[in-house]
Amino acid sequence: MAAYTELLAGIRRDDANATKVVLPDAWMQGRTTYGGLTAALCLEAAMPLAPGMPIRSAQVAFVGPGGGEVTCTPTLLRQGKNTVFVSVRMMGSDGVAAEAIFAFGAARESALDFNNLKAPDVTSPEETVSYFGENPNRPNFTRNFNMRMAAGERPISGADKGDVTIWMRHVDPAVVPDAVAVLAIADAPPPAAMSMFTAPARISSMTWMAEFLTDEITTRDGWFLARHVAETARHGYSSQAMTLWNANGQPVMVGRQTIAIFG
């Protein structure tokens, strides 16, 4: 097991703000690095170019496999009075692994202040059963998280809809909830459409868009509640929506994901 905080501590940054890190097998998803960690490492590389500004949105394209040593190179696209846009390219031994664009924005006064994202009514993490149980075939990267099944069906269960709600937290007790840690965990659940499968089939995340709804990320005992909903599946691709709340039911992130389905 390679603890999340130890992995981040191993990042090396050069004079041009590019970062290098070796990705261990414990964070692999098949032949590539788990997508949430890929996005988190890209954000970690981008943040020095927007010092002190909260992240507002992330757009990540998972271009190719990434493993072993990877390099994340950030580029400042635009710096305004209240917003900063930064792109990051992750390169591995096989070429481009990911391309990301992050939008940072300072808080500003507004007459609008509302929230229409009520958290589902589910059991507490302590009262919820393990998502994977004793399954020895779970993907390597999932062992870095505690995951508990709050609603919906598990993968390959022949469910009539793809709608799952899962409690999640980092296994590493040293993790401090922040934007990077949230990106690292928010993509952990298997795609919601997999609960509709009746036989095993490969899947691959292609793109992920995430919007941060707060610049003060806090939670209780490290727990976050994620709901992923498969809204369409056609021609071998599924589009899903996701929402992430903290343990007090406050929304932290919303997002969309495009997933390739090979079967």
PDB file of C-alpha atoms in Angstrom:
ATOM      1  CA  MET A   1       0.000   0.000   0.000  1.00  0.00           C
ATOM      2  CA  ALA A   2       1.309   3.442  -0.960  1.00  0.00           C
ATOM      3  CA  ALA A   3      -0.389   5.965   1.329  1.00  0.00           C
ATOM      4  CA  TYR A   4      -1.915   8.965  -0.413  1.00  0.00           C
ATOM      5  CA  THR A   5       0.004  11.504   1.667  1.00  0.00           C
ATOM      6  CA  GLU A   6       3.281   9.628   1.128  1.00  0.00           C
ATOM      7  CA  LEU A   7       2.663   9.650  -2.609  1.00  0.00           C
ATOM      8  CA  LEU A   8       2.118  13.420  -2.637  1.00  0.00           C
ATOM      9  CA  ALA A   9       5.205  13.900  -0.468  1.00  0.00           C
ATOM     10  CA  GLY A  10       7.222  12.130  -3.153  1.00  0.00           C
ATOM     11  CA  ILE A  11       6.362  14.712  -5.824  1.00  0.00           C
ATOM     12  CA  ARG A  12       9.422  16.532  -7.202  1.00  0.00           C
ATOM     13  CA  ARG A  13       8.952  19.998  -8.687  1.00  0.00           C
ATOM     14  CA  ASP A  14      11.478  21.610 -11.051  1.00  0.00           C
ATOM     15  CA  ASP A  15      12.203  25.297 -11.687  1.00  0.00           C
ATOM     16  CA  ALA A  16       9.537  25.416 -14.421  1.00  0.00           C
ATOM     17  CA  ASN A  17       6.862  24.122 -11.977  1.00  0.00           C
ATOM     18  CA  ALA A  18       6.660  20.749 -13.725  1.00  0.00           C
ATOM     19  CA  THR A  19       6.173  17.880 -11.285  1.00  0.00           C
ATOM     20  CA  LYS A  20       7.427  14.298 -11.414  1.00  0.00           C
ATOM     21  CA  VAL A  21       6.231  11.353  -9.362  1.00  0.00           C
ATOM     22  CA  VAL A  22       6.454   7.573  -9.542  1.00  0.00           C
ATOM     23  CA  LEU A  23       3.034   5.920  -9.459  1.00  0.00           C
ATOM     24  CA  PRO A  24       3.005   2.569  -7.645  1.00  0.00           C
ATOM     25  CA  ASP A  25       0.947  -0.498  -8.530  1.00  0.00           C
ATOM     26  CA  ALA A  26      -1.292   0.167  -5.520  1.00  0.00           C
ATOM     27  CA  TRP A  27      -2.894   3.045  -7.461  1.00  0.00           C
ATOM     28  CA  MET A  28      -3.384   1.229 -10.762  1.00  0.00           C
ATOM     29  CA  GLN A  29      -6.727   0.565 -12.468  1.00  0.00           C
ATOM     30  CA  GLY A  30      -5.967  -2.100 -15.020  1.00  0.00           C
ATOM     31  CA  ARG A  31      -3.026  -0.898 -17.093  1.00  0.00           C
ATOM     32  CA  THR A  32      -3.326   2.759 -16.167  1.00  0.00           C
ATOM     33  CA  THR A  33      -3.354   4.911 -13.063  1.00  0.00           C
ATOM     34  CA  TYR A  34      -6.717   5.401 -11.383  1.00  0.00           C
ATOM     35  CA  GLY A  35      -8.397   8.449 -12.947  1.00  0.00           C
ATOM     36  CA  GLY A  36      -9.119  10.282  -9.695  1.00  0.00           C
ATOM     37  CA  LEU A  37      -5.445  10.241  -8.767  1.00  0.00           C
ATOM     38  CA  THR A  38      -4.518  11.355 -12.289  1.00  0.00           C
ATOM     39  CA  ALA A  39      -6.823  14.375 -11.936  1.00  0.00           C
ATOM     40  CA  ALA A  40      -5.559  15.108  -8.418  1.00  0.00           C
ATOM     41  CA  LEU A  41      -1.908  15.091  -9.511  1.00  0.00           C
ATOM     42  CA  CYS A  42      -2.731  17.456 -12.368  1.00  0.00           C
ATOM     43  CA  LEU A  43      -4.453  19.824  -9.918  1.00  0.00           C
ATOM     44  CA  GLU A  44      -1.502  19.607  -7.529  1.00  0.00           C
ATOM     45  CA  ALA A  45       0.760  20.718 -10.387  1.00  0.00           C
ATOM     46  CA  ALA A  46      -1.558  23.595 -11.335  1.00  0.00           C
ATOM     47  CA  MET A  47      -2.080  25.158  -7.912  1.00  0.00           C
ATOM     48  CA  PRO A  48       1.225  27.087  -7.626  1.00  0.00           C
ATOM     49  CA  LEU A  49       0.182  29.065 -10.719  1.00  0.00           C
ATOM     50  CA  ALA A  50      -2.957  30.281  -8.906  1.00  0.00           C
ATOM     51  CA  PRO A  51      -1.692  30.929  -5.376  1.00  0.00           C
ATOM     52  CA  GLY A  52      -4.403  31.500  -2.800  1.00  0.00           C
ATOM     53  CA  MET A  53      -7.269  31.088  -5.281  1.00  0.00           C
ATOM     54  CA  PRO A  54      -9.911  28.400  -4.750  1.00  0.00           C
ATOM     55  CA  ILE A  55     -10.487  25.865  -7.512  1.00  0.00           C
ATOM     56  CA  ARG A  56     -13.888  26.256  -9.202  1.00  0.00           C
ATOM     57  CA  SER A  57     -13.858  23.675 -11.976  1.00  0.00           C
ATOM     58  CA  ALA A  58     -11.778  20.901 -13.518  1.00  0.00           C
ATOM     59  CA  GLN A  59     -11.997  19.420 -16.999  1.00  0.00           C
ATOM     60  CA  VAL A  60      -9.896  16.296 -17.479  1.00  0.00           C
ATOM     61  CA  ALA A  61      -9.400  14.131 -20.565  1.00  0.00           C
ATOM     62  CA  PHE A  62      -7.928  10.701 -19.895  1.00  0.00           C
ATOM     63  CA  VAL A  63      -5.979  10.406 -23.135  1.00  0.00           C
ATOM     64  CA  GLY A  64      -3.874   7.290 -22.637  1.00  0.00           C
ATOM     65  CA  PRO A  65      -2.416   4.900 -20.072  1.00  0.00           C
ATOM     66  CA  GLY A  66      -0.154   6.329 -17.399  1.00  0.00           C
ATOM     67  CA  GLY A  67       2.009   4.460 -14.939  1.00  0.00           C
ATOM     68  CA  GLY A  68       5.510   4.399 -13.516  1.00  0.00           C
ATOM     69  CA  GLU A  69       7.064   7.864 -13.551  1.00  0.00           C
ATOM     70  CA  VAL A  70       4.837  10.634 -14.893  1.00  0.00           C
ATOM     71  CA  THR A  71       5.452  14.337 -15.460  1.00  0.00           C
ATOM     72  CA  CYS A  72       2.768  17.007 -15.050  1.00  0.00           C
ATOM     73  CA  THR A  73       3.555  20.281 -16.840  1.00  0.00           C
ATOM     74  CA  PRO A  74       1.309  23.265 -15.975  1.00  0.00           C
ATOM     75  CA  THR A  75       0.781  26.240 -18.294  1.00  0.00           C
ATOM     76  CA  LEU A  76      -0.778  29.544 -17.267  1.00  0.00           C
ATOM     77  CA  LEU A  77      -3.473  30.273 -19.867  1.00  0.00           C
ATOM     78  CA  ARG A  78      -4.875  33.472 -18.417  1.00  0.00           C
ATOM     79  CA  GLN A  79      -4.606  35.460 -15.214  1.00  0.00           C
ATOM     80  CA  GLY A  80      -7.292  38.043 -14.539  1.00  0.00           C
ATOM     81  CA  LYS A  81      -8.191  40.086 -11.510  1.00  0.00           C
ATOM     82  CA  ASN A  82     -10.415  37.379 -10.000  1.00  0.00           C
ATOM     83  CA  THR A  83      -9.851  34.271 -12.124  1.00  0.00           C
ATOM     84  CA  VAL A  84      -6.969  32.119 -13.309  1.00  0.00           C
ATOM     85  CA  PHE A  85      -7.005  29.385 -15.959  1.00  0.00           C
ATOM     86  CA  VAL A  86      -4.268  26.741 -15.946  1.00  0.00           C
ATOM     87  CA  SER A  87      -3.792  23.754 -18.260  1.00  0.00           C
ATOM     88  CA  VAL A  88      -1.801  20.680 -17.252  1.00  0.00           C
ATOM     89  CA  ARG A  89      -0.448  17.883 -19.437  1.00  0.00           C
ATOM     90  CA  MET A  90       0.515  14.586 -17.821  1.00  0.00           C
ATOM     91  CA  MET A  91       3.134  12.627 -19.749  1.00  0.00           C
ATOM     92  CA  GLY A  92       4.154   9.019 -19.155  1.00  0.00           C
ATOM     93  CA  SER A  93       6.385   6.536 -20.924  1.00  0.00           C
ATOM     94  CA  ASP A  94       3.651   5.916 -23.542  1.00  0.00           C
ATOM     95  CA  GLY A  95       3.055   9.587 -24.321  1.00  0.00           C
ATOM     96  CA  VAL A  96       0.211  11.841 -23.185  1.00  0.00           C
ATOM     97  CA  ALA A  97      -1.705  10.284 -20.289  1.00  0.00           C
ATOM     98  CA  ALA A  98      -4.041  13.196 -19.471  1.00  0.00           C
ATOM     99  CA  GLU A  99      -4.849  16.772 -20.411  1.00  0.00           C
ATOM    100  CA  ALA A 100      -6.602  19.048 -17.916  1.00  0.00           C
ATOM    101  CA  ILE A 101      -7.866  22.609 -17.631  1.00  0.00           C
ATOM    102  CA  PHE A 102      -8.544  24.131 -14.223  1.00  0.00           C
ATOM    103  CA  ALA A 103     -10.447  27.341 -13.485  1.00  0.00           C
ATOM    104  CA  PHE A 104      -9.644  29.130 -10.234  1.00  0.00           C
ATOM    105  CA  GLY A 105     -11.736  32.014  -8.943  1.00  0.00           C
ATOM    106  CA  ALA A 106     -11.715  34.351  -5.967  1.00  0.00           C
ATOM    107  CA  ALA A 107     -14.914  34.624  -3.938  1.00  0.00           C
ATOM    108  CA  ARG A 108     -17.060  37.651  -4.771  1.00  0.00           C
ATOM    109  CA  GLU A 109     -20.204  39.207  -3.352  1.00  0.00           C
ATOM    110  CA  SER A 110     -23.474  38.141  -4.966  1.00  0.00           C
ATOM    111  CA  ALA A 111     -27.200  38.611  -4.376  1.00  0.00           C
ATOM    112  CA  LEU A 112     -27.691  34.907  -5.140  1.00  0.00           C
ATOM    113  CA  ASP A 113     -27.033  32.262  -2.514  1.00  0.00           C
ATOM    114  CA  PHE A 114     -28.965  28.980  -2.791  1.00  0.00           C
ATOM    115  CA  ASN A 115     -28.515  25.219  -2.848  1.00  0.00           C
ATOM    116  CA  ASN A 116     -30.895  22.807  -4.587  1.00  0.00           C
ATOM    117  CA  LEU A 117     -28.745  19.716  -4.048  1.00  0.00           C
ATOM    118  CA  LYS A 118     -30.257  17.887  -1.088  1.00  0.00           C
ATOM    119  CA  ALA A 119     -28.284  14.846   0.034  1.00  0.00           C
ATOM    120  CA  PRO A 120     -30.042  11.460  -0.208  1.00  0.00           C
ATOM    121  CA  ASP A 121     -31.588  10.086   2.970  1.00  0.00           C
ATOM    122  CA  VAL A 122     -29.318   7.106   3.694  1.00  0.00           C
ATOM    123  CA  THR A 123     -27.847   5.321   6.692  1.00  0.00           C
ATOM    124  CA  SER A 124     -24.748   6.763   8.342  1.00  0.00           C
ATOM    125  CA  PRO A 125     -21.333   5.399   7.293  1.00  0.00           C
ATOM    126  CA  GLU A 126     -21.081   3.452  10.547  1.00  0.00           C
ATOM    127  CA  GLU A 127     -24.397   1.709   9.802  1.00  0.00           C
ATOM    128  CA  THR A 128     -23.639   0.958   6.139  1.00  0.00           C
ATOM    129  CA  VAL A 129     -22.180  -2.283   4.776  1.00  0.00           C
ATOM    130  CA  SER A 130     -18.862  -2.472   2.919  1.00  0.00           C
ATOM    131  CA  TYR A 131     -19.089  -1.922  -0.832  1.00  0.00           C
ATOM    132  CA  PHE A 132     -16.527  -4.586  -1.783  1.00  0.00           C
ATOM    133  CA  GLY A 133     -16.776  -6.867   1.238  1.00  0.00           C
ATOM    134  CA  GLU A 134     -14.121  -9.587   1.043  1.00  0.00           C
ATOM    135  CA  ASN A 135     -13.914  -9.488  -2.773  1.00  0.00           C
ATOM    136  CA  PRO A 136     -10.272 -10.375  -3.588  1.00  0.00           C
ATOM    137  CA  ASN A 137     -10.659  -9.219  -7.201  1.00  0.00           C
ATOM    138  CA  ARG A 138     -11.397  -5.576  -6.447  1.00  0.00           C
ATOM    139  CA  PRO A 139      -9.216  -3.103  -8.440  1.00  0.00           C
ATOM    140  CA  ASN A 140      -5.899  -2.271  -6.768  1.00  0.00           C
ATOM    141  CA  PHE A 141      -6.595   1.430  -6.321  1.00  0.00           C
ATOM    142  CA  THR A 142      -9.831   0.846  -4.381  1.00  0.00           C
ATOM    143  CA  ARG A 143      -7.834  -0.485  -1.426  1.00  0.00           C
ATOM    144  CA  ASN A 144      -6.803   3.127  -0.791  1.00  0.00           C
ATOM    145  CA  PHE A 145     -10.407   3.960   0.150  1.00  0.00           C
ATOM    146  CA  ASN A 146     -13.075   2.798   2.571  1.00  0.00           C
ATOM    147  CA  MET A 147     -16.272   2.456   0.524  1.00  0.00           C
ATOM    148  CA  ARG A 148     -19.738   1.545   1.822  1.00  0.00           C
ATOM    149  CA  MET A 149     -22.892   0.809  -0.182  1.00  0.00           C
ATOM    150  CA  ALA A 150     -25.630   3.257   0.835  1.00  0.00           C
ATOM    151  CA  ALA A 151     -28.097   2.750  -2.052  1.00  0.00           C
ATOM    152  CA  GLY A 152     -28.328   1.058  -5.444  1.00  0.00           C
ATOM    153  CA  GLU A 153     -26.789  -2.161  -6.725  1.00  0.00           C
ATOM    154  CA  ARG A 154     -23.228  -3.443  -7.094  1.00  0.00           C
ATOM    155  CA  PRO A 155     -21.550  -3.944 -10.495  1.00  0.00           C
ATOM    156  CA  ILE A 156     -22.730  -6.796 -12.718  1.00  0.00           C
ATOM    157  CA  SER A 157     -25.959  -7.269 -10.798  1.00  0.00           C
ATOM    158  CA  GLY A 158     -28.378  -6.803 -13.732  1.00  0.00           C
ATOM    159  CA  ALA A 159     -30.026  -3.783 -12.128  1.00  0.00           C
ATOM    160  CA  ASP A 160     -32.747  -2.022 -14.118  1.00  0.00           C
ATOM    161  CA  LYS A 161     -31.045   1.360 -13.662  1.00  0.00           C
ATOM    162  CA  GLY A 162     -27.597   2.728 -12.953  1.00  0.00           C
ATOM    163  CA  ASP A 163     -28.010   4.767  -9.790  1.00  0.00           C
ATOM    164  CA  VAL A 164     -25.631   4.169  -6.883  1.00  0.00           C
ATOM    165  CA  THR A 165     -24.890   6.044  -3.656  1.00  0.00           C
ATOM    166  CA  ILE A 166     -21.701   5.266  -1.756  1.00  0.00           C
ATOM    167  CA  TRP A 167     -19.995   6.516   1.401  1.00  0.00           C
ATOM    168  CA  MET A 168     -16.247   6.978   0.856  1.00  0.00           C
ATOM    169  CA  ARG A 169     -13.165   8.117   2.719  1.00  0.00           C
ATOM    170  CA  HIS A 170      -9.398   7.828   2.309  1.00  0.00           C
ATOM    171  CA  VAL A 171      -7.799   4.917   4.157  1.00  0.00           C
ATOM    172  CA  ASP A 172      -4.781   7.114   4.917  1.00  0.00           C
ATOM    173  CA  PRO A 173      -5.602   8.782   8.280  1.00  0.00           C
ATOM    174  CA  ALA A 174      -3.235  11.654   7.542  1.00  0.00           C
ATOM    175  CA  VAL A 175      -5.348  12.979   4.660  1.00  0.00           C
ATOM    176  CA  VAL A 176      -6.678  16.498   5.196  1.00  0.00           C
ATOM    177  CA  PRO A 177      -9.864  17.175   3.180  1.00  0.00           C
ATOM    178  CA  ASP A 178      -8.982  19.656   0.439  1.00  0.00           C
ATOM    179  CA  ALA A 179      -9.649  20.047  -3.286  1.00  0.00           C
ATOM    180  CA  VAL A 180      -6.843  17.688  -4.304  1.00  0.00           C
ATOM    181  CA  ALA A 181      -7.953  14.978  -1.864  1.00  0.00           C
ATOM    182  CA  VAL A 182     -11.563  15.351  -3.050  1.00  0.00           C
ATOM    183  CA  LEU A 183     -10.574  14.895  -6.701  1.00  0.00           C
ATOM    184  CA  ALA A 184      -8.560  11.857  -5.665  1.00  0.00           C
ATOM    185  CA  ILE A 185     -11.587  10.154  -4.103  1.00  0.00           C
ATOM    186  CA  ALA A 186     -14.568  11.450  -6.111  1.00  0.00           C
ATOM    187  CA  ASP A 187     -13.938   9.114  -9.066  1.00  0.00           C
ATOM    188  CA  ALA A 188     -13.520   5.985  -6.930  1.00  0.00           C
ATOM    189  CA  PRO A 189     -16.945   4.319  -7.457  1.00  0.00           C
ATOM    190  CA  PRO A 190     -17.258   2.068 -10.516  1.00  0.00           C
ATOM    191  CA  PRO A 191     -19.345   3.687 -13.279  1.00  0.00           C
ATOM    192  CA  ALA A 192     -23.027   3.566 -12.402  1.00  0.00           C
ATOM    193  CA  ALA A 193     -23.865   1.740 -15.645  1.00  0.00           C
ATOM    194  CA  MET A 194     -21.843  -1.254 -14.432  1.00  0.00           C
ATOM    195  CA  SER A 195     -24.637  -2.147 -12.006  1.00  0.00           C
ATOM    196  CA  MET A 196     -26.764  -2.897 -15.087  1.00  0.00           C
ATOM    197  CA  PHE A 197     -24.219  -5.319 -16.552  1.00  0.00           C
ATOM    198  CA  THR A 198     -25.124  -9.006 -16.559  1.00  0.00           C
ATOM    199  CA  ALA A 199     -21.582 -10.145 -17.434  1.00  0.00           C
ATOM    200  CA  PRO A 200     -18.093  -8.683 -16.937  1.00  0.00           C
ATOM    201  CA  ALA A 201     -16.988  -6.077 -19.492  1.00  0.00           C
ATOM    202  CA  ARG A 202     -14.159  -3.572 -19.665  1.00  0.00           C
ATOM    203  CA  ILE A 203     -14.804   0.125 -19.093  1.00  0.00           C
ATOM    204  CA  SER A 204     -12.606   3.197 -19.466  1.00  0.00           C
ATOM    205  CA  SER A 205     -13.146   6.791 -18.330  1.00  0.00           C
ATOM    206  CA  MET A 206     -12.649   9.217 -21.217  1.00  0.00           C
ATOM    207  CA  THR A 207     -13.483  12.646 -19.805  1.00  0.00           C
ATOM    208  CA  TRP A 208     -14.453  14.075 -16.441  1.00  0.00           C
ATOM    209  CA  MET A 209     -15.817  17.522 -15.647  1.00  0.00           C
ATOM    210  CA  ALA A 210     -16.061  18.513 -11.986  1.00  0.00           C
ATOM    211  CA  GLU A 211     -17.312  21.738 -10.405  1.00  0.00           C
ATOM    212  CA  PHE A 212     -16.393  22.633  -6.833  1.00  0.00           C
ATOM    213  CA  LEU A 213     -19.288  24.167  -4.928  1.00  0.00           C
ATOM    214  CA  THR A 214     -17.373  25.458  -1.918  1.00  0.00           C
ATOM    215  CA  ASP A 215     -13.923  26.810  -1.183  1.00  0.00           C
ATOM    216  CA  GLU A 216     -14.073  25.531   2.403  1.00  0.00           C
ATOM    217  CA  ILE A 217     -13.952  21.743   2.121  1.00  0.00           C
ATOM    218  CA  THR A 218     -14.684  20.094   5.447  1.00  0.00           C
ATOM    219  CA  THR A 219     -16.330  16.874   6.556  1.00  0.00           C
ATOM    220  CA  ARG A 220     -16.734  14.580   9.551  1.00  0.00           C
ATOM    221  CA  ASP A 221     -14.321  11.678  10.089  1.00  0.00           C
ATOM    222  CA  GLY A 222     -13.159  11.948   6.469  1.00  0.00           C
ATOM    223  CA  TRP A 223     -16.456  10.670   4.997  1.00  0.00           C
ATOM    224  CA  PHE A 224     -18.018  11.891   1.738  1.00  0.00           C
ATOM    225  CA  LEU A 225     -21.270  10.695   0.156  1.00  0.00           C
ATOM    226  CA  ALA A 226     -21.274  10.180  -3.623  1.00  0.00           C
ATOM    227  CA  ARG A 227     -24.229   9.561  -5.899  1.00  0.00           C
ATOM    228  CA  HIS A 228     -23.488   8.487  -9.481  1.00  0.00           C
ATOM    229  CA  VAL A 229     -26.316   8.193 -12.026  1.00  0.00           C
ATOM    230  CA  ALA A 230     -25.976   6.709 -15.526  1.00  0.00           C
ATOM    231  CA  GLU A 231     -28.206   8.937 -17.669  1.00  0.00           C
ATOM    232  CA  THR A 232     -27.525   7.489 -21.118  1.00  0.00           C
ATOM    233  CA  ALA A 233     -25.768   4.512 -22.697  1.00  0.00           C
ATOM    234  CA  ARG A 234     -25.517   4.170 -26.478  1.00  0.00           C
ATOM    235  CA  HIS A 235     -23.005   3.041 -29.092  1.00  0.00           C
ATOM    236  CA  GLY A 236     -20.576   1.841 -26.416  1.00  0.00           C
ATOM    237  CA  TYR A 237     -20.478   5.069 -24.386  1.00  0.00           C
ATOM    238  CA  SER A 238     -22.231   6.041 -21.165  1.00  0.00           C
ATOM    239  CA  SER A 239     -22.783   9.542 -19.784  1.00  0.00           C
ATOM    240  CA  GLN A 240     -23.201   9.849 -16.032  1.00  0.00           C
ATOM    241  CA  ALA A 241     -23.835  12.612 -13.522  1.00  0.00           C
ATOM    242  CA  MET A 242     -22.273  12.685 -10.072  1.00  0.00           C
ATOM    243  CA  THR A 243     -22.762  14.663  -6.882  1.00  0.00           C
ATOM    244  CA  LEU A 244     -20.585  14.650  -3.789  1.00  0.00           C
ATOM    245  CA  TRP A 245     -21.683  15.801  -0.314  1.00  0.00           C
ATOM    246  CA  ASN A 246     -19.774  15.996   2.947  1.00  0.00           C
ATOM    247  CA  ALA A 247     -20.903  13.986   5.970  1.00  0.00           C
ATOM    248  CA  ASN A 248     -23.187  16.845   7.063  1.00  0.00           C
ATOM    249  CA  GLY A 249     -25.106  16.789   3.775  1.00  0.00           C
ATOM    250  CA  GLN A 250     -23.491  19.919   2.329  1.00  0.00           C
ATOM    251  CA  PRO A 251     -22.751  19.714  -1.419  1.00  0.00           C
ATOM    252  CA  VAL A 252     -19.060  19.775  -2.292  1.00  0.00           C
ATOM    253  CA  MET A 253     -18.904  18.884  -5.987  1.00  0.00           C
ATOM    254  CA  VAL A 254     -20.986  18.076  -9.040  1.00  0.00           C
ATOM    255  CA  GLY A 255     -19.693  16.544 -12.232  1.00  0.00           C
ATOM    256  CA  ARG A 256     -20.222  14.664 -15.464  1.00  0.00           C
ATOM    257  CA  GLN A 257     -18.276  11.796 -16.959  1.00  0.00           C
ATOM    258  CA  THR A 258     -18.056  10.088 -20.331  1.00  0.00           C
ATOM    259  CA  ILE A 259     -17.219   6.374 -20.101  1.00  0.00           C
ATOM    260  CA  ALA A 260     -16.340   3.925 -22.874  1.00  0.00           C
ATOM    261  CA  ILE A 261     -17.998   0.515 -22.462  1.00  0.00           C
ATOM    262  CA  PHE A 262     -16.353  -2.446 -24.181  1.00  0.00           C
ATOM    263  CA  GLY A 263     -19.177  -4.943 -24.091  1.00  0.00           C
TER     264      GLY A 263
END
